PDB file of C-alpha atoms in Angstrom:
ATOM      1  CA  UNK E   1      -1.226 -23.450   2.143  1.00  0.00           C
ATOM      2  CA  UNK E   2       0.680 -22.888   5.418  1.00  0.00           C
ATOM      3  CA  UNK E   3       4.450 -23.095   5.373  1.00  0.00           C
ATOM      4  CA  UNK E   4       6.202 -26.211   6.760  1.00  0.00           C
ATOM      5  CA  UNK E   5       7.511 -24.106   9.657  1.00  0.00           C
ATOM      6  CA  UNK E   6       4.033 -23.098  10.732  1.00  0.00           C
ATOM      7  CA  UNK E   7       2.526 -26.554  10.365  1.00  0.00           C
ATOM      8  CA  UNK E   8       5.279 -27.994  12.550  1.00  0.00           C
ATOM      9  CA  UNK E   9       4.239 -25.832  15.498  1.00  0.00           C
ATOM     10  CA  UNK E  10       2.772 -27.698  18.461  1.00  0.00           C
ATOM     11  CA  UNK E  11      -0.988 -27.463  18.750  1.00  0.00           C
ATOM     12  CA  UNK E  12      -2.274 -24.662  20.953  1.00  0.00           C
ATOM     13  CA  UNK E  13      -2.959 -25.818  24.511  1.00  0.00           C
ATOM     14  CA  UNK E  14      -6.577 -26.633  25.281  1.00  0.00           C
ATOM     15  CA  UNK E  15      -7.336 -23.400  27.136  1.00  0.00           C
ATOM     16  CA  UNK E  16      -6.689 -21.373  23.990  1.00  0.00           C
ATOM     17  CA  UNK E  17      -7.604 -23.988  21.379  1.00  0.00           C
ATOM     18  CA  UNK E  18     -11.348 -23.276  21.512  1.00  0.00           C
ATOM     19  CA  UNK E  19     -10.732 -19.608  20.677  1.00  0.00           C
ATOM     20  CA  UNK E  20      -8.083 -20.474  18.117  1.00  0.00           C
ATOM     21  CA  UNK E  21     -10.668 -22.594  16.310  1.00  0.00           C
ATOM     22  CA  UNK E  22     -13.765 -20.392  16.588  1.00  0.00           C
ATOM     23  CA  UNK E  23     -12.703 -16.749  16.341  1.00  0.00           C
ATOM     24  CA  UNK E  24     -12.630 -15.573  12.738  1.00  0.00           C
ATOM     25  CA  UNK E  25     -11.146 -12.556  11.003  1.00  0.00           C
ATOM     26  CA  UNK E  26     -14.267 -11.286   9.318  1.00  0.00           C
ATOM     27  CA  UNK E  27     -17.138  -8.859   9.695  1.00  0.00           C
ATOM     28  CA  UNK E  28     -20.195  -9.983  11.690  1.00  0.00           C
ATOM     29  CA  UNK E  29     -18.250 -12.881  13.214  1.00  0.00           C
ATOM     30  CA  UNK E  30     -20.502 -12.690  16.273  1.00  0.00           C
ATOM     31  CA  UNK E  31     -23.528 -13.680  14.191  1.00  0.00           C
ATOM     32  CA  UNK E  32     -24.357 -16.946  12.452  1.00  0.00           C
ATOM     33  CA  UNK E  33     -24.163 -16.914   8.659  1.00  0.00           C
ATOM     34  CA  UNK E  34     -27.894 -17.633   8.044  1.00  0.00           C
ATOM     35  CA  UNK E  35     -28.834 -14.404   9.847  1.00  0.00           C
ATOM     36  CA  UNK E  36     -26.766 -12.206   7.539  1.00  0.00           C
ATOM     37  CA  UNK E  37     -28.432 -10.269   4.741  1.00  0.00           C
ATOM     38  CA  UNK E  38     -27.073 -10.660   1.210  1.00  0.00           C
ATOM     39  CA  UNK E  39     -25.105  -7.363   1.375  1.00  0.00           C
ATOM     40  CA  UNK E  40     -23.637  -8.430   4.727  1.00  0.00           C
ATOM     41  CA  UNK E  41     -22.580 -11.798   3.328  1.00  0.00           C
ATOM     42  CA  UNK E  42     -20.878 -10.065   0.393  1.00  0.00           C
ATOM     43  CA  UNK E  43     -19.201  -7.543   2.716  1.00  0.00           C
ATOM     44  CA  UNK E  44     -17.970 -10.337   5.004  1.00  0.00           C
ATOM     45  CA  UNK E  45     -16.426 -12.221   2.081  1.00  0.00           C
ATOM     46  CA  UNK E  46     -14.759  -9.105   0.641  1.00  0.00           C
ATOM     47  CA  UNK E  47     -13.450  -8.141   4.097  1.00  0.00           C
ATOM     48  CA  UNK E  48     -11.920 -11.575   4.472  1.00  0.00           C
ATOM     49  CA  UNK E  49     -10.128 -11.172   1.134  1.00  0.00           C
ATOM     50  CA  UNK E  50      -8.859  -7.720   2.144  1.00  0.00           C
ATOM     51  CA  UNK E  51      -7.561  -8.909   5.525  1.00  0.00           C
ATOM     52  CA  UNK E  52      -5.879 -11.910   3.897  1.00  0.00           C
ATOM     53  CA  UNK E  53      -4.142  -9.623   1.382  1.00  0.00           C
ATOM     54  CA  UNK E  54      -5.964 -11.116  -1.620  1.00  0.00           C
ATOM     55  CA  UNK E  55      -7.312  -7.630  -2.346  1.00  0.00           C
ATOM     56  CA  UNK E  56      -4.407  -5.210  -2.050  1.00  0.00           C
ATOM     57  CA  UNK E  57      -4.503  -1.624  -0.699  1.00  0.00           C
ATOM     58  CA  UNK E  58      -5.610   0.689  -3.506  1.00  0.00           C
ATOM     59  CA  UNK E  59      -7.017  -2.137  -5.616  1.00  0.00           C
ATOM     60  CA  UNK E  60     -10.357  -1.368  -7.265  1.00  0.00           C
ATOM     61  CA  UNK E  61     -13.420  -3.307  -6.115  1.00  0.00           C
ATOM     62  CA  UNK E  62     -15.258  -3.844  -9.398  1.00  0.00           C
ATOM     63  CA  UNK E  63     -18.996  -3.809  -8.679  1.00  0.00           C
ATOM     64  CA  UNK E  64     -20.008  -5.814 -11.735  1.00  0.00           C
ATOM     65  CA  UNK E  65     -17.385  -8.503 -11.163  1.00  0.00           C
ATOM     66  CA  UNK E  66     -18.507  -8.896  -7.557  1.00  0.00           C
ATOM     67  CA  UNK E  67     -22.158  -8.956  -8.631  1.00  0.00           C
ATOM     68  CA  UNK E  68     -21.407 -11.670 -11.195  1.00  0.00           C
ATOM     69  CA  UNK E  69     -19.442 -13.720  -8.666  1.00  0.00           C
ATOM     70  CA  UNK E  70     -22.311 -13.637  -6.141  1.00  0.00           C
ATOM     71  CA  UNK E  71     -25.017 -13.835  -8.834  1.00  0.00           C
ATOM     72  CA  UNK E  72     -26.806 -10.711  -7.596  1.00  0.00           C
ATOM     73  CA  UNK E  73     -27.600  -7.279  -8.977  1.00  0.00           C
ATOM     74  CA  UNK E  74     -25.286  -4.355  -8.295  1.00  0.00           C
ATOM     75  CA  UNK E  75     -27.600  -2.991  -5.584  1.00  0.00           C
ATOM     76  CA  UNK E  76     -26.515  -5.472  -2.849  1.00  0.00           C
ATOM     77  CA  UNK E  77     -22.891  -4.985  -3.906  1.00  0.00           C
ATOM     78  CA  UNK E  78     -23.161  -1.216  -3.419  1.00  0.00           C
ATOM     79  CA  UNK E  79     -24.658  -1.790   0.025  1.00  0.00           C
ATOM     80  CA  UNK E  80     -21.818  -4.214   0.836  1.00  0.00           C
ATOM     81  CA  UNK E  81     -19.282  -1.581  -0.199  1.00  0.00           C
ATOM     82  CA  UNK E  82     -20.974   0.951   2.093  1.00  0.00           C
ATOM     83  CA  UNK E  83     -20.554  -1.538   4.956  1.00  0.00           C
ATOM     84  CA  UNK E  84     -16.868  -1.953   4.117  1.00  0.00           C
ATOM     85  CA  UNK E  85     -16.487   1.832   3.954  1.00  0.00           C
ATOM     86  CA  UNK E  86     -18.056   2.128   7.414  1.00  0.00           C
ATOM     87  CA  UNK E  87     -15.504  -0.364   8.740  1.00  0.00           C
ATOM     88  CA  UNK E  88     -12.596   1.494   7.155  1.00  0.00           C
ATOM     89  CA  UNK E  89     -11.748  -1.298   4.710  1.00  0.00           C
ATOM     90  CA  UNK E  90     -12.958   0.399   1.504  1.00  0.00           C
ATOM     91  CA  UNK E  91     -12.919   3.957   0.186  1.00  0.00           C
ATOM     92  CA  UNK E  92     -15.278   5.311  -2.472  1.00  0.00           C
ATOM     93  CA  UNK E  93     -13.498   7.727  -4.791  1.00  0.00           C
ATOM     94  CA  UNK E  94     -15.141  10.149  -7.275  1.00  0.00           C
ATOM     95  CA  UNK E  95     -15.127   8.835 -10.860  1.00  0.00           C
ATOM     96  CA  UNK E  96     -13.166   5.755  -9.789  1.00  0.00           C
ATOM     97  CA  UNK E  97     -15.550   3.860  -7.536  1.00  0.00           C
ATOM     98  CA  UNK E  98     -14.613   1.745  -4.540  1.00  0.00           C
ATOM     99  CA  UNK E  99     -11.040   0.754  -3.745  1.00  0.00           C
ATOM    100  CA  UNK E 100      -9.458  -1.095  -0.868  1.00  0.00           C
ATOM    101  CA  UNK E 101      -8.447   1.518   1.690  1.00  0.00           C
ATOM    102  CA  UNK E 102      -4.791   2.458   1.461  1.00  0.00           C
ATOM    103  CA  UNK E 103      -2.612   1.895   4.515  1.00  0.00           C
ATOM    104  CA  UNK E 104      -1.438   5.309   5.746  1.00  0.00           C
ATOM    105  CA  UNK E 105       0.686   6.498   8.645  1.00  0.00           C
ATOM    106  CA  UNK E 106      -1.990   9.020   9.613  1.00  0.00           C
ATOM    107  CA  UNK E 107      -4.640   6.324   9.932  1.00  0.00           C
ATOM    108  CA  UNK E 108      -2.266   4.153  11.966  1.00  0.00           C
ATOM    109  CA  UNK E 109      -1.852   6.976  14.466  1.00  0.00           C
ATOM    110  CA  UNK E 110      -5.579   7.481  14.846  1.00  0.00           C
ATOM    111  CA  UNK E 111      -6.540   3.811  15.079  1.00  0.00           C
ATOM    112  CA  UNK E 112      -3.811   2.751  17.476  1.00  0.00           C
ATOM    113  CA  UNK E 113      -4.433   5.760  19.733  1.00  0.00           C
ATOM    114  CA  UNK E 114      -8.071   4.684  20.112  1.00  0.00           C
ATOM    115  CA  UNK E 115      -7.121   1.026  20.463  1.00  0.00           C
ATOM    116  CA  UNK E 116      -4.667   1.875  23.260  1.00  0.00           C
ATOM    117  CA  UNK E 117      -7.331   3.741  25.207  1.00  0.00           C
ATOM    118  CA  UNK E 118     -10.010   1.063  24.761  1.00  0.00           C
ATOM    119  CA  UNK E 119      -7.777  -1.857  25.701  1.00  0.00           C
ATOM    120  CA  UNK E 120      -6.456   0.019  28.737  1.00  0.00           C
ATOM    121  CA  UNK E 121     -10.044   0.271  29.962  1.00  0.00           C
ATOM    122  CA  UNK E 122     -10.577  -3.442  29.312  1.00  0.00           C
ATOM    123  CA  UNK E 123      -7.462  -4.337  31.336  1.00  0.00           C
ATOM    124  CA  UNK E 124      -8.646  -2.185  34.248  1.00  0.00           C
ATOM    125  CA  UNK E 125     -12.040  -3.877  34.239  1.00  0.00           C
ATOM    126  CA  UNK E 126     -10.828  -7.490  34.097  1.00  0.00           C
ATOM    127  CA  UNK E 127      -8.159  -6.891  36.746  1.00  0.00           C
ATOM    128  CA  UNK E 128     -10.742  -6.489  39.496  1.00  0.00           C
ATOM    129  CA  UNK E 129     -12.275  -9.937  38.942  1.00  0.00           C
ATOM    130  CA  UNK E 130      -9.658 -11.946  37.059  1.00  0.00           C
ATOM    131  CA  UNK E 131     -11.345 -15.289  36.265  1.00  0.00           C
ATOM    132  CA  UNK E 132      -9.118 -18.386  36.544  1.00  0.00           C
ATOM    133  CA  UNK E 133     -10.301 -19.576  33.121  1.00  0.00           C
ATOM    134  CA  UNK E 134      -9.144 -16.306  31.555  1.00  0.00           C
ATOM    135  CA  UNK E 135      -5.736 -16.672  33.211  1.00  0.00           C
ATOM    136  CA  UNK E 136      -5.460 -20.194  31.786  1.00  0.00           C
ATOM    137  CA  UNK E 137      -6.424 -18.949  28.311  1.00  0.00           C
ATOM    138  CA  UNK E 138      -3.911 -16.098  28.455  1.00  0.00           C
ATOM    139  CA  UNK E 139      -1.196 -18.479  29.642  1.00  0.00           C
ATOM    140  CA  UNK E 140      -1.885 -20.775  26.689  1.00  0.00           C
ATOM    141  CA  UNK E 141      -2.152 -17.844  24.279  1.00  0.00           C
ATOM    142  CA  UNK E 142       1.148 -16.313  25.371  1.00  0.00           C
ATOM    143  CA  UNK E 143       2.810 -19.703  24.960  1.00  0.00           C
ATOM    144  CA  UNK E 144       1.521 -19.687  21.382  1.00  0.00           C
ATOM    145  CA  UNK E 145       2.934 -16.177  20.889  1.00  0.00           C
ATOM    146  CA  UNK E 146       6.327 -17.282  22.241  1.00  0.00           C
ATOM    147  CA  UNK E 147       6.407 -20.106  19.685  1.00  0.00           C
ATOM    148  CA  UNK E 148       5.362 -17.914  16.756  1.00  0.00           C
ATOM    149  CA  UNK E 149       7.658 -15.032  17.684  1.00  0.00           C
ATOM    150  CA  UNK E 150      10.811 -16.909  16.720  1.00  0.00           C
ATOM    151  CA  UNK E 151       9.633 -18.163  13.332  1.00  0.00           C
ATOM    152  CA  UNK E 152      10.912 -16.115  10.363  1.00  0.00           C
ATOM    153  CA  UNK E 153       7.527 -16.483   8.600  1.00  0.00           C
ATOM    154  CA  UNK E 154       5.372 -16.368  11.725  1.00  0.00           C
ATOM    155  CA  UNK E 155       4.332 -12.710  11.457  1.00  0.00           C
ATOM    156  CA  UNK E 156       0.788 -13.095  10.137  1.00  0.00           C
ATOM    157  CA  UNK E 157      -0.043 -15.975  12.473  1.00  0.00           C
ATOM    158  CA  UNK E 158       1.367 -14.010  15.404  1.00  0.00           C
ATOM    159  CA  UNK E 159      -0.743 -10.928  14.585  1.00  0.00           C
ATOM    160  CA  UNK E 160      -3.854 -13.088  14.207  1.00  0.00           C
ATOM    161  CA  UNK E 161      -3.199 -14.736  17.581  1.00  0.00           C
ATOM    162  CA  UNK E 162      -2.852 -11.289  19.176  1.00  0.00           C
ATOM    163  CA  UNK E 163      -6.194 -10.347  17.613  1.00  0.00           C
ATOM    164  CA  UNK E 164      -7.832 -13.411  19.168  1.00  0.00           C
ATOM    165  CA  UNK E 165      -6.326 -12.705  22.584  1.00  0.00           C
ATOM    166  CA  UNK E 166      -7.643  -9.141  22.454  1.00  0.00           C
ATOM    167  CA  UNK E 167     -11.137 -10.419  21.702  1.00  0.00           C
ATOM    168  CA  UNK E 168     -10.965 -13.044  24.473  1.00  0.00           C
ATOM    169  CA  UNK E 169      -9.950 -10.409  27.018  1.00  0.00           C
ATOM    170  CA  UNK E 170     -12.594  -7.956  25.780  1.00  0.00           C
ATOM    171  CA  UNK E 171     -15.312 -10.589  26.152  1.00  0.00           C
ATOM    172  CA  UNK E 172     -14.357 -10.999  29.811  1.00  0.00           C
ATOM    173  CA  UNK E 173     -14.826  -7.345  30.786  1.00  0.00           C
ATOM    174  CA  UNK E 174     -18.632  -7.447  31.173  1.00  0.00           C
ATOM    175  CA  UNK E 175     -19.248  -4.454  28.906  1.00  0.00           C
ATOM    176  CA  UNK E 176     -20.869  -5.448  25.612  1.00  0.00           C
ATOM    177  CA  UNK E 177     -20.493  -2.044  23.938  1.00  0.00           C
ATOM    178  CA  UNK E 178     -16.801  -1.862  24.837  1.00  0.00           C
ATOM    179  CA  UNK E 179     -16.323  -5.414  23.545  1.00  0.00           C
ATOM    180  CA  UNK E 180     -18.010  -4.564  20.229  1.00  0.00           C
ATOM    181  CA  UNK E 181     -15.989  -1.384  19.766  1.00  0.00           C
ATOM    182  CA  UNK E 182     -12.668  -3.085  20.460  1.00  0.00           C
ATOM    183  CA  UNK E 183     -13.552  -6.061  18.241  1.00  0.00           C
ATOM    184  CA  UNK E 184     -14.390  -3.790  15.300  1.00  0.00           C
ATOM    185  CA  UNK E 185     -11.281  -1.679  15.840  1.00  0.00           C
ATOM    186  CA  UNK E 186      -9.034  -4.736  16.150  1.00  0.00           C
ATOM    187  CA  UNK E 187     -10.345  -6.007  12.824  1.00  0.00           C
ATOM    188  CA  UNK E 188      -9.636  -2.635  11.187  1.00  0.00           C
ATOM    189  CA  UNK E 189      -6.091  -2.572  12.571  1.00  0.00           C
ATOM    190  CA  UNK E 190      -5.248  -6.193  11.723  1.00  0.00           C
ATOM    191  CA  UNK E 191      -3.557  -5.218   8.442  1.00  0.00           C
ATOM    192  CA  UNK E 192      -1.438  -2.658  10.305  1.00  0.00           C
ATOM    193  CA  UNK E 193      -0.671  -5.125  13.095  1.00  0.00           C
ATOM    194  CA  UNK E 194       0.768  -7.539  10.539  1.00  0.00           C
ATOM    195  CA  UNK E 195       3.111  -4.778   9.373  1.00  0.00           C
ATOM    196  CA  UNK E 196       4.069  -3.865  12.924  1.00  0.00           C
ATOM    197  CA  UNK E 197       4.790  -7.476  13.868  1.00  0.00           C
ATOM    198  CA  UNK E 198       6.549  -8.584  10.689  1.00  0.00           C
ATOM    199  CA  UNK E 199      10.037  -8.912  12.174  1.00  0.00           C
ATOM    200  CA  UNK E 200      11.222 -11.506  14.677  1.00  0.00           C
ATOM    201  CA  UNK E 201      12.719  -8.722  16.804  1.00  0.00           C
ATOM    202  CA  UNK E 202       9.386  -6.927  17.128  1.00  0.00           C
ATOM    203  CA  UNK E 203       7.498 -10.137  17.894  1.00  0.00           C
ATOM    204  CA  UNK E 204       9.946 -11.101  20.632  1.00  0.00           C
ATOM    205  CA  UNK E 205       9.450  -7.714  22.294  1.00  0.00           C
ATOM    206  CA  UNK E 206       5.677  -8.004  21.904  1.00  0.00           C
ATOM    207  CA  UNK E 207       5.609 -11.521  23.388  1.00  0.00           C
ATOM    208  CA  UNK E 208       7.701 -10.327  26.350  1.00  0.00           C
ATOM    209  CA  UNK E 209       5.214  -7.511  27.011  1.00  0.00           C
ATOM    210  CA  UNK E 210       2.276  -9.940  26.831  1.00  0.00           C
ATOM    211  CA  UNK E 211       3.999 -12.198  29.376  1.00  0.00           C
ATOM    212  CA  UNK E 212       4.856  -9.304  31.687  1.00  0.00           C
ATOM    213  CA  UNK E 213       1.298  -7.971  31.470  1.00  0.00           C
ATOM    214  CA  UNK E 214      -0.118 -11.349  32.452  1.00  0.00           C
ATOM    215  CA  UNK E 215       2.260 -11.613  35.415  1.00  0.00           C
ATOM    216  CA  UNK E 216       1.267  -8.110  36.549  1.00  0.00           C
ATOM    217  CA  UNK E 217      -2.420  -9.058  36.369  1.00  0.00           C
ATOM    218  CA  UNK E 218      -1.819 -12.236  38.352  1.00  0.00           C
ATOM    219  CA  UNK E 219      -0.179 -10.321  41.193  1.00  0.00           C
ATOM    220  CA  UNK E 220      -2.878  -7.621  41.135  1.00  0.00           C
ATOM    221  CA  UNK E 221      -0.657  -4.815  39.819  1.00  0.00           C
ATOM    222  CA  UNK E 222      -3.253  -3.090  37.654  1.00  0.00           C
ATOM    223  CA  UNK E 223      -1.218   0.058  36.978  1.00  0.00           C
ATOM    224  CA  UNK E 224       1.727  -1.905  35.600  1.00  0.00           C
ATOM    225  CA  UNK E 225      -0.557  -4.165  33.536  1.00  0.00           C
ATOM    226  CA  UNK E 226      -2.187  -1.115  31.935  1.00  0.00           C
ATOM    227  CA  UNK E 227       1.162   0.559  31.187  1.00  0.00           C
ATOM    228  CA  UNK E 228       2.586  -2.607  29.635  1.00  0.00           C
ATOM    229  CA  UNK E 229      -0.525  -3.056  27.462  1.00  0.00           C
ATOM    230  CA  UNK E 230      -0.280   0.538  26.311  1.00  0.00           C
ATOM    231  CA  UNK E 231       3.415   0.165  25.507  1.00  0.00           C
ATOM    232  CA  UNK E 232       2.802  -2.981  23.472  1.00  0.00           C
ATOM    233  CA  UNK E 233       0.120  -1.359  21.299  1.00  0.00           C
ATOM    234  CA  UNK E 234       2.076   1.888  20.903  1.00  0.00           C
ATOM    235  CA  UNK E 235       5.203  -0.021  19.818  1.00  0.00           C
ATOM    236  CA  UNK E 236       3.215  -2.033  17.259  1.00  0.00           C
ATOM    237  CA  UNK E 237       1.676   1.117  15.807  1.00  0.00           C
ATOM    238  CA  UNK E 238       5.039   2.891  15.649  1.00  0.00           C
ATOM    239  CA  UNK E 239       6.600  -0.053  13.796  1.00  0.00           C
ATOM    240  CA  UNK E 240       3.696  -0.070  11.310  1.00  0.00           C
ATOM    241  CA  UNK E 241       4.325   3.640  10.656  1.00  0.00           C
ATOM    242  CA  UNK E 242       8.015   2.944  10.039  1.00  0.00           C
ATOM    243  CA  UNK E 243       7.126   0.117   7.646  1.00  0.00           C
ATOM    244  CA  UNK E 244       4.808   2.375   5.678  1.00  0.00           C
ATOM    245  CA  UNK E 245       7.442   5.131   5.523  1.00  0.00           C
TER     246      UNK E 245
END
């Protein structure tokens, strides 16, 4: 149940509301549920629990318990675990089985380095043909970030809003493979982003960088927009490393 502080927030403006309602933090979110195989449905549900913190880092994923819960044999569960392993959300250990992937400083460095490079490319691509509807969505989204940044318990909601904004921007760059890669990577880094954006101080700095990036895009200053985007992601990754340490 959301906290009173979060429920008292004003509703997201219309330009962002459609994304706020439809984008989900789960595997295969671009496909309708009926098209998913049984292992994919199981993987999507387990991923959602991991990203929500209901399955903690290092916690064992008991095959038989999952099989009983979904009323399937252990075969589809093993396939689901392989899908989670591919996405970096589960690790299969010798003699122990599958566990939720631990959060490590080394992985943060790798993931955020790739994320910085991919999103920089996205920013360069959208800057050449900046659609008015994307500007309106980013304006509404950054207003939402400004509101969440000041709330003591707004960290998770802030990180999830950032995730949605990343996906919205990626979908506007007219490169499906780049969009898919950034979407998958953003999902993998969501747990780290929540660590990196846990404090009000960090969120205020992040929201300022989002606003400055948008203003740079609006005036056609691509170089500055790219640098600001890079700085924002690098800062978030560095804070996640400090939190883990």
